[in-house]
Short mmCIF file of C-alpha atoms in Angstrom, two decimals:
data_model
loop_
_atom_site.label_atom_id
_atom_site.label_comp_id
_atom_site.label_asym_id
_atom_site.label_seq_id
_atom_site.Cartn_x
_atom_site.Cartn_y
_atom_site.Cartn_z
CA ASP A 267 5.95 -12.12 8.62
CA GLN A 268 7.85 -10.29 5.03
CA GLN A 269 6.13 -13.06 2.39
CA VAL A 270 6.52 -9.89 -0.01
CA LYS A 271 9.81 -8.87 -0.14
CA GLN A 272 11.25 -5.64 -1.93
CA ASN A 273 15.00 -6.58 -1.98
CA SER A 274 16.61 -3.03 -3.44
CA PRO A 275 15.59 -0.10 -1.87
CA SER A 276 17.13 1.93 -4.48
CA LEU A 277 17.66 1.84 -7.96
CA SER A 278 19.52 4.50 -10.28
CA VAL A 279 18.90 5.20 -13.76
CA GLN A 280 19.82 7.19 -17.26
CA GLU A 281 16.36 8.76 -17.96
CA GLY A 282 15.72 6.51 -21.05
CA ARG A 283 17.01 2.87 -20.32
CA ILE A 284 14.58 0.19 -18.88
CA SER A 285 14.58 -0.18 -14.97
CA ILE A 286 13.48 -3.46 -13.79
CA LEU A 287 11.66 -3.05 -10.28
CA ASN A 288 12.18 -6.74 -8.86
CA CYS A 289 9.40 -8.18 -5.38
CA ASP A 290 10.18 -11.79 -4.56
CA TYR A 291 6.88 -13.24 -2.35
CA THR A 292 7.03 -16.76 0.35
CA ASN A 293 3.25 -17.14 -0.16
CA SER A 294 1.73 -19.60 -3.16
CA MET A 295 -1.70 -18.71 -1.75
CA PHE A 296 -0.93 -15.50 -3.36
CA ASP A 297 -2.61 -14.80 -6.93
CA TYR A 298 -3.57 -11.41 -7.60
CA PHE A 299 -0.57 -8.77 -7.30
CA LEU A 300 -0.01 -5.14 -7.57
CA TRP A 301 2.34 -2.13 -8.58
CA TYR A 302 1.92 1.05 -6.83
CA LYS A 303 3.47 4.24 -7.01
CA LYS A 304 3.68 6.30 -4.59
CA TYR A 305 5.34 10.06 -4.59
CA PRO A 306 7.06 12.15 -1.49
CA ALA A 307 3.40 13.82 0.62
CA GLU A 308 1.10 12.00 -1.58
CA GLY A 309 -0.92 8.50 -0.99
CA PRO A 310 0.28 5.19 -3.15
CA THR A 311 -1.28 5.13 -6.61
CA PHE A 312 -1.93 2.19 -8.80
CA LEU A 313 -0.19 1.64 -11.53
CA ILE A 314 -0.38 -2.08 -12.95
CA SER A 315 -1.45 -5.62 -11.81
CA ILE A 316 -1.14 -9.02 -12.89
CA SER A 317 -3.21 -12.23 -12.08
CA SER A 318 -1.66 -15.36 -12.37
CA ILE A 319 -3.04 -16.96 -14.29
CA LYS A 320 -0.87 -14.92 -16.50
CA ASP A 321 3.05 -13.96 -16.78
CA LYS A 322 3.22 -10.52 -18.18
CA ASN A 323 0.61 -7.40 -18.54
CA GLU A 324 1.41 -4.72 -20.31
CA ASP A 325 0.05 -0.79 -19.85
CA GLY A 326 1.97 1.93 -22.57
CA ARG A 327 5.52 1.72 -21.10
CA PHE A 328 5.21 -0.36 -18.06
CA THR A 329 5.61 -4.45 -18.11
CA VAL A 330 4.92 -6.10 -15.27
CA PHE A 331 6.44 -10.40 -15.66
CA LEU A 332 5.50 -12.45 -12.97
CA ASN A 333 7.51 -16.05 -12.38
CA LYS A 334 4.54 -18.28 -10.39
CA SER A 335 7.96 -21.23 -10.06
CA ALA A 336 9.82 -19.20 -9.67
CA LYS A 337 7.82 -16.41 -7.03
CA HIS A 338 9.45 -13.71 -8.86
CA LEU A 339 7.58 -10.95 -10.32
CA SER A 340 9.43 -7.28 -12.55
CA LEU A 341 8.38 -3.81 -12.95
CA HIS A 342 9.55 -3.35 -16.68
CA ILE A 343 9.85 0.68 -17.34
CA VAL A 344 10.86 1.26 -20.60
CA PRO A 345 12.23 4.68 -21.65
CA SER A 346 12.40 5.59 -17.97
CA GLN A 347 12.06 9.53 -17.87
CA PRO A 348 12.26 11.87 -15.46
CA GLY A 349 8.72 12.00 -13.95
CA ASP A 350 9.01 8.32 -13.26
CA SER A 351 11.05 9.04 -10.15
CA ALA A 352 9.94 7.21 -7.36
CA VAL A 353 9.16 4.46 -4.82
CA TYR A 354 7.09 1.15 -6.15
CA PHE A 355 5.64 -0.55 -3.80
CA CYS A 356 4.47 -4.62 -4.54
CA ALA A 357 1.34 -5.55 -3.69
CA ALA A 358 -0.13 -9.62 -2.83
CA SER A 359 -3.02 -10.51 -2.53
CA ALA A 360 -4.12 -14.59 -1.95
CA GLY A 361 -8.47 -13.62 -2.80
CA ASN A 362 -9.06 -12.83 1.02
CA ASN A 363 -9.36 -9.07 2.68
CA ASP A 364 -5.57 -8.30 2.35
CA MET A 365 -2.80 -6.93 0.55
CA ARG A 366 0.91 -7.78 1.66
CA PHE A 367 2.97 -4.97 0.13
CA GLY A 368 6.96 -4.83 -0.04
CA ALA A 369 8.74 -2.71 1.12
CA GLY A 370 8.66 -0.40 -1.73
CA THR A 371 12.16 0.06 -3.59
CA ARG A 372 13.40 4.41 -4.42
CA LEU A 373 13.68 4.67 -8.47
CA THR A 374 16.22 8.25 -9.35
CA VAL A 375 15.74 8.50 -13.26
CA LYS A 376 18.43 11.00 -13.74
CA PRO A 377 18.07 12.76 -17.35
CA LYS B 216 -14.92 12.33 -8.51
CA ALA B 217 -13.31 13.26 -4.91
CA GLY B 218 -10.55 11.34 -4.16
CA VAL B 219 -9.94 9.59 -0.39
CA THR B 220 -9.84 12.50 2.22
CA GLN B 221 -7.56 11.72 5.61
CA THR B 222 -7.78 13.72 8.92
CA PRO B 223 -5.43 15.51 10.47
CA ARG B 224 -2.64 14.69 8.19
CA TYR B 225 0.14 15.65 10.31
CA LEU B 226 -0.29 14.61 14.29
CA ILE B 227 1.31 14.44 17.53
CA LYS B 228 1.17 13.31 20.67
CA THR B 229 3.00 12.21 24.28
CA ARG B 230 3.90 7.73 25.05
CA GLY B 231 0.27 7.31 27.07
CA GLN B 232 -1.93 8.59 25.60
CA GLN B 233 -4.19 7.81 22.72
CA VAL B 234 -5.59 9.20 18.99
CA THR B 235 -7.87 8.84 16.29
CA LEU B 236 -7.53 9.60 12.49
CA SER B 237 -10.61 9.53 10.59
CA CYS B 238 -10.66 8.53 6.37
CA SER B 239 -13.19 9.70 3.80
CA PRO B 240 -13.08 7.06 1.22
CA ILE B 241 -14.79 7.63 -2.75
CA SER B 242 -18.43 7.93 -3.26
CA GLY B 243 -19.34 4.77 -3.67
CA HIS B 244 -16.36 2.29 -2.29
CA ARG B 245 -17.29 0.38 0.89
CA SER B 246 -14.03 -1.68 0.95
CA VAL B 247 -11.90 0.97 3.23
CA SER B 248 -7.86 -0.83 4.36
CA TRP B 249 -5.59 1.15 7.18
CA TYR B 250 -1.87 -0.23 6.86
CA GLN B 251 0.65 1.36 8.50
CA GLN B 252 3.58 3.04 6.39
CA THR B 253 7.32 3.32 8.37
CA PRO B 254 11.39 2.77 6.84
CA GLY B 255 11.82 0.17 5.79
CA GLN B 256 8.44 -1.63 6.41
CA GLY B 257 6.52 -1.14 3.78
CA LEU B 258 3.11 -1.10 3.35
CA GLN B 259 1.76 -3.22 6.93
CA PHE B 260 -1.70 -3.87 6.24
CA LEU B 261 -3.27 -3.45 9.43
CA PHE B 262 -7.83 -3.98 9.07
CA GLU B 263 -10.28 -3.90 6.66
CA TYR B 264 -13.46 -2.76 7.04
CA PHE B 265 -16.89 -2.94 4.65
CA SER B 266 -19.72 -2.34 5.20
CA GLU B 267 -19.16 -1.23 8.71
CA THR B 268 -17.73 -4.42 9.81
CA GLN B 269 -14.16 -5.89 9.62
CA ARG B 270 -13.54 -8.82 7.44
CA ASN B 271 -9.62 -9.10 8.42
CA LYS B 272 -7.28 -7.92 10.08
CA GLY B 273 -2.92 -7.64 10.22
CA ASN B 274 -0.96 -8.56 13.62
CA PHE B 275 -1.45 -5.78 14.96
CA PRO B 276 -1.54 -5.53 18.36
CA GLY B 277 -5.22 -4.56 20.16
CA ARG B 278 -4.41 -1.51 21.12
CA PHE B 279 -4.69 -0.95 17.92
CA SER B 280 -8.54 -0.43 16.28
CA GLY B 281 -10.89 0.80 13.64
CA ARG B 282 -15.19 0.67 12.43
CA GLN B 283 -16.46 1.88 10.11
CA PHE B 284 -19.35 4.22 9.93
CA SER B 285 -22.63 4.03 7.90
CA ASN B 286 -21.56 6.27 5.19
CA SER B 287 -18.14 4.35 5.14
CA ARG B 288 -16.00 6.45 6.74
CA SER B 289 -13.94 4.71 8.73
CA GLU B 290 -11.34 6.08 12.16
CA MET B 291 -8.66 4.76 13.71
CA ASN B 292 -7.74 4.81 17.30
CA VAL B 293 -4.90 3.75 18.72
CA SER B 294 -4.46 3.75 22.29
CA THR B 295 -1.23 3.79 25.05
CA LEU B 296 1.20 5.02 21.75
CA GLU B 297 4.18 4.20 21.78
CA LEU B 298 7.49 6.12 19.88
CA GLY B 299 7.31 3.14 17.77
CA ASP B 300 4.05 3.95 16.57
CA SER B 301 5.61 6.65 15.58
CA ALA B 302 4.64 6.22 11.89
CA LEU B 303 2.16 7.30 8.44
CA TYR B 304 -1.13 5.68 8.37
CA LEU B 305 -2.33 5.43 5.76
CA CYS B 306 -6.18 4.31 4.02
CA ALA B 307 -6.90 3.48 1.39
CA SER B 308 -10.65 2.53 -0.40
CA SER B 309 -11.76 0.16 -2.96
CA LEU B 310 -15.19 -0.70 -4.50
CA GLY B 311 -15.02 -4.80 -3.01
CA GLY B 312 -11.71 -5.26 -1.26
CA PRO B 313 -7.57 -4.64 -1.11
CA ALA B 314 -7.43 -7.38 -3.43
CA TYR B 315 -8.25 -4.74 -6.27
CA GLU B 316 -7.22 -1.17 -7.35
CA GLN B 317 -7.33 0.97 -3.87
CA TYR B 318 -7.56 4.50 -3.90
CA PHE B 319 -4.82 5.60 -1.33
CA GLY B 320 -5.30 9.61 1.09
CA PRO B 321 -2.27 11.18 1.60
CA GLY B 322 -1.74 9.91 5.31
CA THR B 323 -1.48 11.35 8.30
CA ARG B 324 2.27 11.37 10.11
CA LEU B 325 1.87 10.42 13.18
CA THR B 326 5.11 11.26 15.59
CA VAL B 327 4.52 10.37 20.03
CA THR B 328 7.00 11.76 21.51
#
């Protein structure tokens, strides 16, 4: 059951521009959301998170926006850098002991 | 602090065989979760262990099982392997559980022929 969906398998942007990665979820019980970044041959690494009591969380070049009514969150990367090229996973939890991940979006930042 | 380690990194098995994968969490982390990653499916949650107890389980058949030892190291076992079990198996550790920030290992690439 795909409770977390990342409908864009890939995204390509120019260096210096904004990257916007989107994620939709179906379970209204989800109350904590995270983004992970994955490079080839490595495990995912935590990037940024947001709880359902907030609608925005910012960490340097990375900002996550949460729209609870639309069950949608997005990750903005500004400005994008070639080193940001990776697969980005959106994840959500309902406060229980499992985490649901999306299928991932492969971001390519061109120099 | 050493990261999450997984052994082996690569494995080739034949249909019908069984396999055991190992995961050593970050020191002090008591929660270990296992995920299966396949193209187009993202990370599928298998199960989570905390202090040697399985707290949650994903939608996988009983052929997939796991356990956790008193030192928090965890093993995952897959019996009667099928071709569709070919995937990257990732282990993640955290202080409190999957709902918290998790630290992932590099994964074990399992190929079933």
